[in-house]
């Protein structure tokens, strides 16, 4: 799949990022991961991001990363394209990028670098070096310490033909509008705020109709129903699902830092697709939170 073909794929449809399965000892569980991917693939997501943020990329060792990406690519061959999360220092990100390309990933999601602050020019150099290390398409994730401006993204797009996507995890509307207006159709644009459904209607109005769904991991039918309601501007259905599910869901998710991942793993367990524990530094939901989440999921009906 060429970068431009990947751009076309990512320009419509719901995206998601599968959880990474661990066993009771916290080790990667490939059999559980295969079962998860085989369950999710038929629901209609346009692409899946393996080892993304919800997939706990930040906790994976290099050999585990290879196993996760290979398992995802092999399992989903012919059904749904796999993009691989990459990140860390520039040299680490390049190593991950080249490994994902070798294993057959169709593209990359370039996650923010970690810890150190950097100038805009430094972040742009990081993105450029990763893009130029591979031939497959790259989506850059503006979030946390990665806050590229419209002029720098335009320069990167000129220098890196395989930079085909921009994912927004900042929620800065002025910045999003400036990027969308300046780069036009050069990139495909993805909504990437945690629990993106809450912002989906607003982002669609900005010209960003595509987003990635975390709850697809445990209520895939509801996630797809919500996406289609957003696409056809069915405000009544959108409002009902936000009121009945997403707002009380956010009340649980926002109780502790890191719960954006923990609550998804808890949801998968409730749905019968236990992905095992989260790894430190993340923590599990408390028992009462787990029960509240179970009631919310049950109310959504069969998936």
PDB file of C-alpha atoms in Angstrom:
ATOM      1  CA  UNK A   1       0.000   0.000   0.000  1.00  0.00           C
ATOM      2  CA  UNK A   2       1.502   3.314  -1.074  1.00  0.00           C
ATOM      3  CA  UNK A   3       1.371   6.346   1.235  1.00  0.00           C
ATOM      4  CA  UNK A   4      -1.277   7.938  -1.011  1.00  0.00           C
ATOM      5  CA  UNK A   5      -3.380   4.781  -0.953  1.00  0.00           C
ATOM      6  CA  UNK A   6      -3.137   4.771   2.835  1.00  0.00           C
ATOM      7  CA  UNK A   7      -4.174   8.431   2.915  1.00  0.00           C
ATOM      8  CA  UNK A   8      -7.308   7.517   0.975  1.00  0.00           C
ATOM      9  CA  UNK A   9      -8.106   4.704   3.399  1.00  0.00           C
ATOM     10  CA  UNK A  10      -7.705   6.991   6.402  1.00  0.00           C
ATOM     11  CA  UNK A  11      -9.848   9.763   4.925  1.00  0.00           C
ATOM     12  CA  UNK A  12     -13.156   8.080   5.765  1.00  0.00           C
ATOM     13  CA  UNK A  13     -14.463   5.552   8.249  1.00  0.00           C
ATOM     14  CA  UNK A  14     -13.886   4.873  11.918  1.00  0.00           C
ATOM     15  CA  UNK A  15     -10.370   4.120  13.181  1.00  0.00           C
ATOM     16  CA  UNK A  16      -9.368   2.339  16.373  1.00  0.00           C
ATOM     17  CA  UNK A  17      -6.362   1.140  18.322  1.00  0.00           C
ATOM     18  CA  UNK A  18      -6.594  -2.343  19.852  1.00  0.00           C
ATOM     19  CA  UNK A  19      -5.497  -3.005  23.384  1.00  0.00           C
ATOM     20  CA  UNK A  20      -2.338  -5.058  23.810  1.00  0.00           C
ATOM     21  CA  UNK A  21      -3.026  -8.331  25.617  1.00  0.00           C
ATOM     22  CA  UNK A  22      -0.942  -9.277  28.661  1.00  0.00           C
ATOM     23  CA  UNK A  23      -1.212 -12.437  30.727  1.00  0.00           C
ATOM     24  CA  UNK A  24      -1.568 -12.524  34.514  1.00  0.00           C
ATOM     25  CA  UNK A  25       2.203 -12.066  34.880  1.00  0.00           C
ATOM     26  CA  UNK A  26       2.135  -9.014  32.614  1.00  0.00           C
ATOM     27  CA  UNK A  27       3.774 -10.719  29.612  1.00  0.00           C
ATOM     28  CA  UNK A  28       2.530 -10.254  26.049  1.00  0.00           C
ATOM     29  CA  UNK A  29      -0.225 -12.748  25.289  1.00  0.00           C
ATOM     30  CA  UNK A  30      -0.285 -13.308  21.504  1.00  0.00           C
ATOM     31  CA  UNK A  31      -3.187 -15.785  21.589  1.00  0.00           C
ATOM     32  CA  UNK A  32      -5.386 -13.271  23.382  1.00  0.00           C
ATOM     33  CA  UNK A  33      -4.304 -10.543  20.974  1.00  0.00           C
ATOM     34  CA  UNK A  34      -5.215 -12.681  17.948  1.00  0.00           C
ATOM     35  CA  UNK A  35      -8.629 -13.398  19.467  1.00  0.00           C
ATOM     36  CA  UNK A  36      -9.176  -9.674  20.044  1.00  0.00           C
ATOM     37  CA  UNK A  37      -8.206  -8.696  16.501  1.00  0.00           C
ATOM     38  CA  UNK A  38     -10.343 -11.442  14.978  1.00  0.00           C
ATOM     39  CA  UNK A  39     -13.301 -10.180  17.028  1.00  0.00           C
ATOM     40  CA  UNK A  40     -12.855  -6.511  16.121  1.00  0.00           C
ATOM     41  CA  UNK A  41     -11.860  -6.726  12.447  1.00  0.00           C
ATOM     42  CA  UNK A  42     -15.329  -7.581  11.014  1.00  0.00           C
ATOM     43  CA  UNK A  43     -17.082  -4.616  12.684  1.00  0.00           C
ATOM     44  CA  UNK A  44     -15.939  -2.235   9.983  1.00  0.00           C
ATOM     45  CA  UNK A  45     -13.111  -0.066  11.289  1.00  0.00           C
ATOM     46  CA  UNK A  46     -11.193   1.371   8.332  1.00  0.00           C
ATOM     47  CA  UNK A  47      -7.782   0.781   9.943  1.00  0.00           C
ATOM     48  CA  UNK A  48      -6.355  -0.375  13.254  1.00  0.00           C
ATOM     49  CA  UNK A  49      -3.363   1.118  15.068  1.00  0.00           C
ATOM     50  CA  UNK A  50      -1.293  -1.610  16.738  1.00  0.00           C
ATOM     51  CA  UNK A  51       0.870  -0.641  19.726  1.00  0.00           C
ATOM     52  CA  UNK A  52      -0.647   2.812  19.951  1.00  0.00           C
ATOM     53  CA  UNK A  53      -1.270   4.775  23.110  1.00  0.00           C
ATOM     54  CA  UNK A  54      -4.210   2.604  24.188  1.00  0.00           C
ATOM     55  CA  UNK A  55      -2.094  -0.378  23.167  1.00  0.00           C
ATOM     56  CA  UNK A  56       0.457   0.714  25.821  1.00  0.00           C
ATOM     57  CA  UNK A  57       3.283   1.363  23.370  1.00  0.00           C
ATOM     58  CA  UNK A  58       5.074   3.260  26.133  1.00  0.00           C
ATOM     59  CA  UNK A  59       5.393   0.083  28.218  1.00  0.00           C
ATOM     60  CA  UNK A  60       6.602  -2.338  25.537  1.00  0.00           C
ATOM     61  CA  UNK A  61      10.142  -3.656  25.247  1.00  0.00           C
ATOM     62  CA  UNK A  62      11.645  -3.740  21.758  1.00  0.00           C
ATOM     63  CA  UNK A  63      11.199  -7.503  21.299  1.00  0.00           C
ATOM     64  CA  UNK A  64       7.608  -7.296  22.520  1.00  0.00           C
ATOM     65  CA  UNK A  65       6.935  -4.495  20.063  1.00  0.00           C
ATOM     66  CA  UNK A  66       8.051  -6.699  17.181  1.00  0.00           C
ATOM     67  CA  UNK A  67       5.795  -9.504  18.377  1.00  0.00           C
ATOM     68  CA  UNK A  68       2.787  -7.190  18.713  1.00  0.00           C
ATOM     69  CA  UNK A  69       3.189  -5.710  15.232  1.00  0.00           C
ATOM     70  CA  UNK A  70       3.866  -9.053  13.551  1.00  0.00           C
ATOM     71  CA  UNK A  71       0.854 -10.627  15.263  1.00  0.00           C
ATOM     72  CA  UNK A  72      -1.395  -7.749  14.186  1.00  0.00           C
ATOM     73  CA  UNK A  73      -0.158  -7.729  10.586  1.00  0.00           C
ATOM     74  CA  UNK A  74      -0.423 -11.500  10.201  1.00  0.00           C
ATOM     75  CA  UNK A  75      -3.865 -11.700  11.825  1.00  0.00           C
ATOM     76  CA  UNK A  76      -5.412  -8.835   9.867  1.00  0.00           C
ATOM     77  CA  UNK A  77      -3.840  -9.547   6.476  1.00  0.00           C
ATOM     78  CA  UNK A  78      -6.536  -9.127   3.845  1.00  0.00           C
ATOM     79  CA  UNK A  79      -9.119  -7.719   6.257  1.00  0.00           C
ATOM     80  CA  UNK A  80      -8.003  -4.378   7.684  1.00  0.00           C
ATOM     81  CA  UNK A  81      -4.740  -2.413   7.326  1.00  0.00           C
ATOM     82  CA  UNK A  82      -2.471  -2.133  10.354  1.00  0.00           C
ATOM     83  CA  UNK A  83      -0.619   1.034  11.271  1.00  0.00           C
ATOM     84  CA  UNK A  84       2.069   0.779  13.933  1.00  0.00           C
ATOM     85  CA  UNK A  85       2.683   3.209  16.748  1.00  0.00           C
ATOM     86  CA  UNK A  86       6.268   4.477  16.954  1.00  0.00           C
ATOM     87  CA  UNK A  87       7.901   6.915  19.349  1.00  0.00           C
ATOM     88  CA  UNK A  88      10.564   7.610  21.927  1.00  0.00           C
ATOM     89  CA  UNK A  89      13.848   9.266  21.052  1.00  0.00           C
ATOM     90  CA  UNK A  90      14.526   9.947  17.383  1.00  0.00           C
ATOM     91  CA  UNK A  91      16.830   6.950  17.000  1.00  0.00           C
ATOM     92  CA  UNK A  92      14.411   4.693  18.869  1.00  0.00           C
ATOM     93  CA  UNK A  93      11.514   5.913  16.747  1.00  0.00           C
ATOM     94  CA  UNK A  94      13.491   5.217  13.578  1.00  0.00           C
ATOM     95  CA  UNK A  95      14.305   1.689  14.759  1.00  0.00           C
ATOM     96  CA  UNK A  96      10.637   1.031  15.549  1.00  0.00           C
ATOM     97  CA  UNK A  97       9.567   2.568  12.238  1.00  0.00           C
ATOM     98  CA  UNK A  98      11.920   0.425  10.191  1.00  0.00           C
ATOM     99  CA  UNK A  99      10.945  -2.688  12.117  1.00  0.00           C
ATOM    100  CA  UNK A 100       7.237  -2.016  11.574  1.00  0.00           C
ATOM    101  CA  UNK A 101       7.860  -1.495   7.857  1.00  0.00           C
ATOM    102  CA  UNK A 102       9.854  -4.736   7.688  1.00  0.00           C
ATOM    103  CA  UNK A 103       7.017  -6.618   9.374  1.00  0.00           C
ATOM    104  CA  UNK A 104       4.453  -5.379   6.878  1.00  0.00           C
ATOM    105  CA  UNK A 105       2.681  -2.495   8.628  1.00  0.00           C
ATOM    106  CA  UNK A 106       0.933  -0.282   6.083  1.00  0.00           C
ATOM    107  CA  UNK A 107       1.789   2.940   7.901  1.00  0.00           C
ATOM    108  CA  UNK A 108       2.968   4.572  11.117  1.00  0.00           C
ATOM    109  CA  UNK A 109       1.469   6.733  13.831  1.00  0.00           C
ATOM    110  CA  UNK A 110       4.335   8.885  15.104  1.00  0.00           C
ATOM    111  CA  UNK A 111       3.680   9.430  18.797  1.00  0.00           C
ATOM    112  CA  UNK A 112       5.233  12.383  20.669  1.00  0.00           C
ATOM    113  CA  UNK A 113       8.819  12.136  21.854  1.00  0.00           C
ATOM    114  CA  UNK A 114       9.229  11.876  25.609  1.00  0.00           C
ATOM    115  CA  UNK A 115      10.465  13.925  28.584  1.00  0.00           C
ATOM    116  CA  UNK A 116      12.651  16.617  27.123  1.00  0.00           C
ATOM    117  CA  UNK A 117      11.274  19.908  25.890  1.00  0.00           C
ATOM    118  CA  UNK A 118      12.299  20.875  22.387  1.00  0.00           C
ATOM    119  CA  UNK A 119      11.981  23.809  20.012  1.00  0.00           C
ATOM    120  CA  UNK A 120       9.536  23.698  17.127  1.00  0.00           C
ATOM    121  CA  UNK A 121      12.473  23.239  14.774  1.00  0.00           C
ATOM    122  CA  UNK A 122      13.772  20.347  16.862  1.00  0.00           C
ATOM    123  CA  UNK A 123      10.417  18.574  16.856  1.00  0.00           C
ATOM    124  CA  UNK A 124      10.156  19.102  13.096  1.00  0.00           C
ATOM    125  CA  UNK A 125      13.638  17.600  12.625  1.00  0.00           C
ATOM    126  CA  UNK A 126      12.538  14.579  14.696  1.00  0.00           C
ATOM    127  CA  UNK A 127       9.466  14.059  12.505  1.00  0.00           C
ATOM    128  CA  UNK A 128      11.437  14.537   9.286  1.00  0.00           C
ATOM    129  CA  UNK A 129      14.114  12.014  10.235  1.00  0.00           C
ATOM    130  CA  UNK A 130      11.519   9.369  11.076  1.00  0.00           C
ATOM    131  CA  UNK A 131       9.601  10.000   7.835  1.00  0.00           C
ATOM    132  CA  UNK A 132      12.742   9.754   5.743  1.00  0.00           C
ATOM    133  CA  UNK A 133      13.781   6.477   7.388  1.00  0.00           C
ATOM    134  CA  UNK A 134      10.877   4.565   5.774  1.00  0.00           C
ATOM    135  CA  UNK A 135       8.796   4.457   2.599  1.00  0.00           C
ATOM    136  CA  UNK A 136       5.391   3.766   4.156  1.00  0.00           C
ATOM    137  CA  UNK A 137       2.939   6.509   5.108  1.00  0.00           C
ATOM    138  CA  UNK A 138       3.308   8.435   8.362  1.00  0.00           C
ATOM    139  CA  UNK A 139       0.655  10.161  10.482  1.00  0.00           C
ATOM    140  CA  UNK A 140       2.066  12.653  12.995  1.00  0.00           C
ATOM    141  CA  UNK A 141       0.300  12.967  16.361  1.00  0.00           C
ATOM    142  CA  UNK A 142       0.215  16.522  17.727  1.00  0.00           C
ATOM    143  CA  UNK A 143      -0.126  15.956  21.460  1.00  0.00           C
ATOM    144  CA  UNK A 144       1.673  16.890  24.672  1.00  0.00           C
ATOM    145  CA  UNK A 145       5.252  17.936  23.800  1.00  0.00           C
ATOM    146  CA  UNK A 146       4.619  17.632  20.042  1.00  0.00           C
ATOM    147  CA  UNK A 147       2.875  20.853  19.042  1.00  0.00           C
ATOM    148  CA  UNK A 148       3.740  21.534  15.433  1.00  0.00           C
ATOM    149  CA  UNK A 149       2.407  24.733  13.884  1.00  0.00           C
ATOM    150  CA  UNK A 150       0.815  25.080  10.466  1.00  0.00           C
ATOM    151  CA  UNK A 151       3.927  26.616   8.804  1.00  0.00           C
ATOM    152  CA  UNK A 152       6.180  23.829  10.093  1.00  0.00           C
ATOM    153  CA  UNK A 153       3.726  21.130   9.049  1.00  0.00           C
ATOM    154  CA  UNK A 154       3.608  22.685   5.608  1.00  0.00           C
ATOM    155  CA  UNK A 155       7.409  22.561   5.390  1.00  0.00           C
ATOM    156  CA  UNK A 156       7.432  18.943   6.567  1.00  0.00           C
ATOM    157  CA  UNK A 157       4.779  18.034   3.993  1.00  0.00           C
ATOM    158  CA  UNK A 158       6.960  19.525   1.265  1.00  0.00           C
ATOM    159  CA  UNK A 159      10.086  17.674   2.413  1.00  0.00           C
ATOM    160  CA  UNK A 160       8.427  14.358   3.288  1.00  0.00           C
ATOM    161  CA  UNK A 161       6.095  12.966   0.597  1.00  0.00           C
ATOM    162  CA  UNK A 162       5.166  10.038   2.850  1.00  0.00           C
ATOM    163  CA  UNK A 163       3.853  12.334   5.609  1.00  0.00           C
ATOM    164  CA  UNK A 164       0.190  11.814   4.779  1.00  0.00           C
ATOM    165  CA  UNK A 165      -1.725  12.457   7.987  1.00  0.00           C
ATOM    166  CA  UNK A 166      -2.181  14.712  10.979  1.00  0.00           C
ATOM    167  CA  UNK A 167      -3.821  13.504  14.177  1.00  0.00           C
ATOM    168  CA  UNK A 168      -4.875  16.142  16.697  1.00  0.00           C
ATOM    169  CA  UNK A 169      -4.676  15.369  20.407  1.00  0.00           C
ATOM    170  CA  UNK A 170      -4.414  18.968  21.604  1.00  0.00           C
ATOM    171  CA  UNK A 171      -7.929  20.316  21.208  1.00  0.00           C
ATOM    172  CA  UNK A 172      -6.618  23.737  20.207  1.00  0.00           C
ATOM    173  CA  UNK A 173      -9.330  24.821  17.766  1.00  0.00           C
ATOM    174  CA  UNK A 174      -7.434  27.844  16.471  1.00  0.00           C
ATOM    175  CA  UNK A 175      -4.415  25.669  15.679  1.00  0.00           C
ATOM    176  CA  UNK A 176      -6.571  22.959  14.101  1.00  0.00           C
ATOM    177  CA  UNK A 177      -8.327  25.472  11.858  1.00  0.00           C
ATOM    178  CA  UNK A 178      -5.037  27.067  10.802  1.00  0.00           C
ATOM    179  CA  UNK A 179      -3.552  23.665   9.917  1.00  0.00           C
ATOM    180  CA  UNK A 180      -6.643  22.528   8.039  1.00  0.00           C
ATOM    181  CA  UNK A 181      -6.872  25.758   6.068  1.00  0.00           C
ATOM    182  CA  UNK A 182      -3.176  26.004   5.283  1.00  0.00           C
ATOM    183  CA  UNK A 183      -2.526  22.418   4.204  1.00  0.00           C
ATOM    184  CA  UNK A 184      -5.908  21.670   2.658  1.00  0.00           C
ATOM    185  CA  UNK A 185      -6.061  18.238   1.023  1.00  0.00           C
ATOM    186  CA  UNK A 186      -2.332  17.625   1.315  1.00  0.00           C
ATOM    187  CA  UNK A 187      -2.949  15.659   4.524  1.00  0.00           C
ATOM    188  CA  UNK A 188      -5.734  13.563   5.938  1.00  0.00           C
ATOM    189  CA  UNK A 189      -6.929  14.781   9.342  1.00  0.00           C
ATOM    190  CA  UNK A 190      -7.851  12.630  12.335  1.00  0.00           C
ATOM    191  CA  UNK A 191      -9.454  13.556  15.633  1.00  0.00           C
ATOM    192  CA  UNK A 192      -7.320  12.122  18.424  1.00  0.00           C
ATOM    193  CA  UNK A 193      -8.473  13.576  21.731  1.00  0.00           C
ATOM    194  CA  UNK A 194      -9.134  10.952  24.428  1.00  0.00           C
ATOM    195  CA  UNK A 195     -12.711   9.656  24.048  1.00  0.00           C
ATOM    196  CA  UNK A 196     -12.882  11.361  20.672  1.00  0.00           C
ATOM    197  CA  UNK A 197     -16.613  10.750  20.285  1.00  0.00           C
ATOM    198  CA  UNK A 198     -17.387  13.651  22.626  1.00  0.00           C
ATOM    199  CA  UNK A 199     -15.649  16.033  20.209  1.00  0.00           C
ATOM    200  CA  UNK A 200     -16.608  14.297  16.960  1.00  0.00           C
ATOM    201  CA  UNK A 201     -19.429  16.623  15.880  1.00  0.00           C
ATOM    202  CA  UNK A 202     -17.336  19.738  16.528  1.00  0.00           C
ATOM    203  CA  UNK A 203     -14.361  18.322  14.636  1.00  0.00           C
ATOM    204  CA  UNK A 204     -16.551  17.285  11.711  1.00  0.00           C
ATOM    205  CA  UNK A 205     -17.668  20.917  11.447  1.00  0.00           C
ATOM    206  CA  UNK A 206     -13.987  21.898  11.224  1.00  0.00           C
ATOM    207  CA  UNK A 207     -13.433  19.568   8.280  1.00  0.00           C
ATOM    208  CA  UNK A 208     -12.106  16.649  10.362  1.00  0.00           C
ATOM    209  CA  UNK A 209     -14.759  13.909  10.004  1.00  0.00           C
ATOM    210  CA  UNK A 210     -12.522  10.960  10.955  1.00  0.00           C
ATOM    211  CA  UNK A 211     -11.484  10.003  14.476  1.00  0.00           C
ATOM    212  CA  UNK A 212     -10.092   7.071  16.413  1.00  0.00           C
ATOM    213  CA  UNK A 213     -12.308   5.294  18.920  1.00  0.00           C
ATOM    214  CA  UNK A 214     -11.101   3.701  22.150  1.00  0.00           C
ATOM    215  CA  UNK A 215     -14.500   2.301  23.126  1.00  0.00           C
ATOM    216  CA  UNK A 216     -14.501   0.281  19.883  1.00  0.00           C
ATOM    217  CA  UNK A 217     -12.418  -2.125  21.988  1.00  0.00           C
ATOM    218  CA  UNK A 218     -15.438  -3.199  24.036  1.00  0.00           C
ATOM    219  CA  UNK A 219     -18.635  -1.802  22.464  1.00  0.00           C
ATOM    220  CA  UNK A 220     -17.740  -1.985  18.755  1.00  0.00           C
ATOM    221  CA  UNK A 221     -21.338  -1.980  17.518  1.00  0.00           C
ATOM    222  CA  UNK A 222     -22.190   1.108  19.560  1.00  0.00           C
ATOM    223  CA  UNK A 223     -18.970   2.790  18.392  1.00  0.00           C
ATOM    224  CA  UNK A 224     -19.888   2.158  14.757  1.00  0.00           C
ATOM    225  CA  UNK A 225     -23.496   3.272  15.314  1.00  0.00           C
ATOM    226  CA  UNK A 226     -22.231   6.506  16.833  1.00  0.00           C
ATOM    227  CA  UNK A 227     -19.797   7.113  13.959  1.00  0.00           C
ATOM    228  CA  UNK A 228     -22.556   6.629  11.382  1.00  0.00           C
ATOM    229  CA  UNK A 229     -24.857   8.954  13.339  1.00  0.00           C
ATOM    230  CA  UNK A 230     -22.126  11.629  13.275  1.00  0.00           C
ATOM    231  CA  UNK A 231     -21.611  11.088   9.534  1.00  0.00           C
ATOM    232  CA  UNK A 232     -25.299  11.550   8.696  1.00  0.00           C
ATOM    233  CA  UNK A 233     -25.701  14.356  11.261  1.00  0.00           C
ATOM    234  CA  UNK A 234     -28.304  12.428  13.238  1.00  0.00           C
ATOM    235  CA  UNK A 235     -28.167  14.774  16.208  1.00  0.00           C
ATOM    236  CA  UNK A 236     -30.841  12.937  18.191  1.00  0.00           C
ATOM    237  CA  UNK A 237     -28.924   9.645  18.159  1.00  0.00           C
ATOM    238  CA  UNK A 238     -25.612  11.382  18.836  1.00  0.00           C
ATOM    239  CA  UNK A 239     -27.084  13.240  21.806  1.00  0.00           C
ATOM    240  CA  UNK A 240     -28.709  10.137  23.248  1.00  0.00           C
ATOM    241  CA  UNK A 241     -25.526   8.054  23.163  1.00  0.00           C
ATOM    242  CA  UNK A 242     -23.504  10.928  24.642  1.00  0.00           C
ATOM    243  CA  UNK A 243     -26.036  11.366  27.459  1.00  0.00           C
ATOM    244  CA  UNK A 244     -26.593   7.661  28.143  1.00  0.00           C
ATOM    245  CA  UNK A 245     -23.017   6.435  27.794  1.00  0.00           C
ATOM    246  CA  UNK A 246     -20.225   8.897  27.141  1.00  0.00           C
ATOM    247  CA  UNK A 247     -20.857  11.496  29.830  1.00  0.00           C
ATOM    248  CA  UNK A 248     -21.121   8.950  32.677  1.00  0.00           C
ATOM    249  CA  UNK A 249     -18.172   7.106  31.117  1.00  0.00           C
ATOM    250  CA  UNK A 250     -16.111  10.300  31.262  1.00  0.00           C
ATOM    251  CA  UNK A 251     -17.041  10.724  34.907  1.00  0.00           C
ATOM    252  CA  UNK A 252     -15.198   7.449  35.615  1.00  0.00           C
ATOM    253  CA  UNK A 253     -12.341   8.001  33.166  1.00  0.00           C
ATOM    254  CA  UNK A 254     -11.469  11.429  34.536  1.00  0.00           C
ATOM    255  CA  UNK A 255     -11.040  10.303  38.129  1.00  0.00           C
ATOM    256  CA  UNK A 256      -7.362   9.414  37.767  1.00  0.00           C
ATOM    257  CA  UNK A 257      -4.538  10.121  35.348  1.00  0.00           C
ATOM    258  CA  UNK A 258      -3.976   7.137  33.074  1.00  0.00           C
ATOM    259  CA  UNK A 259      -7.542   5.906  33.306  1.00  0.00           C
ATOM    260  CA  UNK A 260      -8.000   6.613  29.579  1.00  0.00           C
ATOM    261  CA  UNK A 261      -6.221   3.268  29.049  1.00  0.00           C
ATOM    262  CA  UNK A 262      -7.244   1.504  32.252  1.00  0.00           C
ATOM    263  CA  UNK A 263     -10.964   2.012  31.649  1.00  0.00           C
ATOM    264  CA  UNK A 264     -10.689   0.525  28.159  1.00  0.00           C
ATOM    265  CA  UNK A 265      -8.978  -2.582  29.513  1.00  0.00           C
ATOM    266  CA  UNK A 266     -11.680  -2.855  32.150  1.00  0.00           C
ATOM    267  CA  UNK A 267     -14.333  -2.501  29.450  1.00  0.00           C
ATOM    268  CA  UNK A 268     -12.763  -5.267  27.368  1.00  0.00           C
ATOM    269  CA  UNK A 269     -12.780  -7.575  30.386  1.00  0.00           C
ATOM    270  CA  UNK A 270     -16.453  -6.835  31.016  1.00  0.00           C
ATOM    271  CA  UNK A 271     -17.189  -7.543  27.349  1.00  0.00           C
ATOM    272  CA  UNK A 272     -15.588 -10.991  27.628  1.00  0.00           C
ATOM    273  CA  UNK A 273     -12.298 -10.140  25.942  1.00  0.00           C
ATOM    274  CA  UNK A 274      -9.986  -9.710  28.917  1.00  0.00           C
ATOM    275  CA  UNK A 275      -6.694  -8.102  27.862  1.00  0.00           C
ATOM    276  CA  UNK A 276      -5.043  -8.654  31.229  1.00  0.00           C
ATOM    277  CA  UNK A 277      -3.671  -6.015  33.583  1.00  0.00           C
ATOM    278  CA  UNK A 278      -2.304  -2.613  32.678  1.00  0.00           C
ATOM    279  CA  UNK A 279       1.401  -2.169  33.254  1.00  0.00           C
ATOM    280  CA  UNK A 280       2.952   0.311  35.650  1.00  0.00           C
ATOM    281  CA  UNK A 281       2.780   3.272  35.879  1.00  0.00           C
ATOM    282  CA  UNK A 282      -0.916   2.809  35.039  1.00  0.00           C
ATOM    283  CA  UNK A 283      -3.342   1.581  37.708  1.00  0.00           C
ATOM    284  CA  UNK A 284      -6.537  -0.450  37.542  1.00  0.00           C
ATOM    285  CA  UNK A 285     -10.048   0.874  38.116  1.00  0.00           C
ATOM    286  CA  UNK A 286     -11.344   0.571  41.671  1.00  0.00           C
ATOM    287  CA  UNK A 287     -14.088  -2.057  42.275  1.00  0.00           C
ATOM    288  CA  UNK A 288     -16.930   0.464  42.458  1.00  0.00           C
ATOM    289  CA  UNK A 289     -15.726   2.141  39.257  1.00  0.00           C
ATOM    290  CA  UNK A 290     -15.575  -1.228  37.527  1.00  0.00           C
ATOM    291  CA  UNK A 291     -19.172  -1.976  38.543  1.00  0.00           C
ATOM    292  CA  UNK A 292     -20.400   1.388  37.281  1.00  0.00           C
ATOM    293  CA  UNK A 293     -18.661   0.766  33.960  1.00  0.00           C
ATOM    294  CA  UNK A 294     -20.217  -2.709  33.741  1.00  0.00           C
ATOM    295  CA  UNK A 295     -23.683  -1.211  34.163  1.00  0.00           C
ATOM    296  CA  UNK A 296     -23.012   1.321  31.403  1.00  0.00           C
ATOM    297  CA  UNK A 297     -21.807  -1.380  29.022  1.00  0.00           C
ATOM    298  CA  UNK A 298     -24.745  -3.666  29.817  1.00  0.00           C
ATOM    299  CA  UNK A 299     -27.169  -0.854  29.001  1.00  0.00           C
ATOM    300  CA  UNK A 300     -25.732  -0.654  25.465  1.00  0.00           C
ATOM    301  CA  UNK A 301     -27.060  -4.109  24.680  1.00  0.00           C
ATOM    302  CA  UNK A 302     -25.564  -6.931  22.632  1.00  0.00           C
ATOM    303  CA  UNK A 303     -22.587  -6.029  20.498  1.00  0.00           C
TER     304      UNK A 303
END
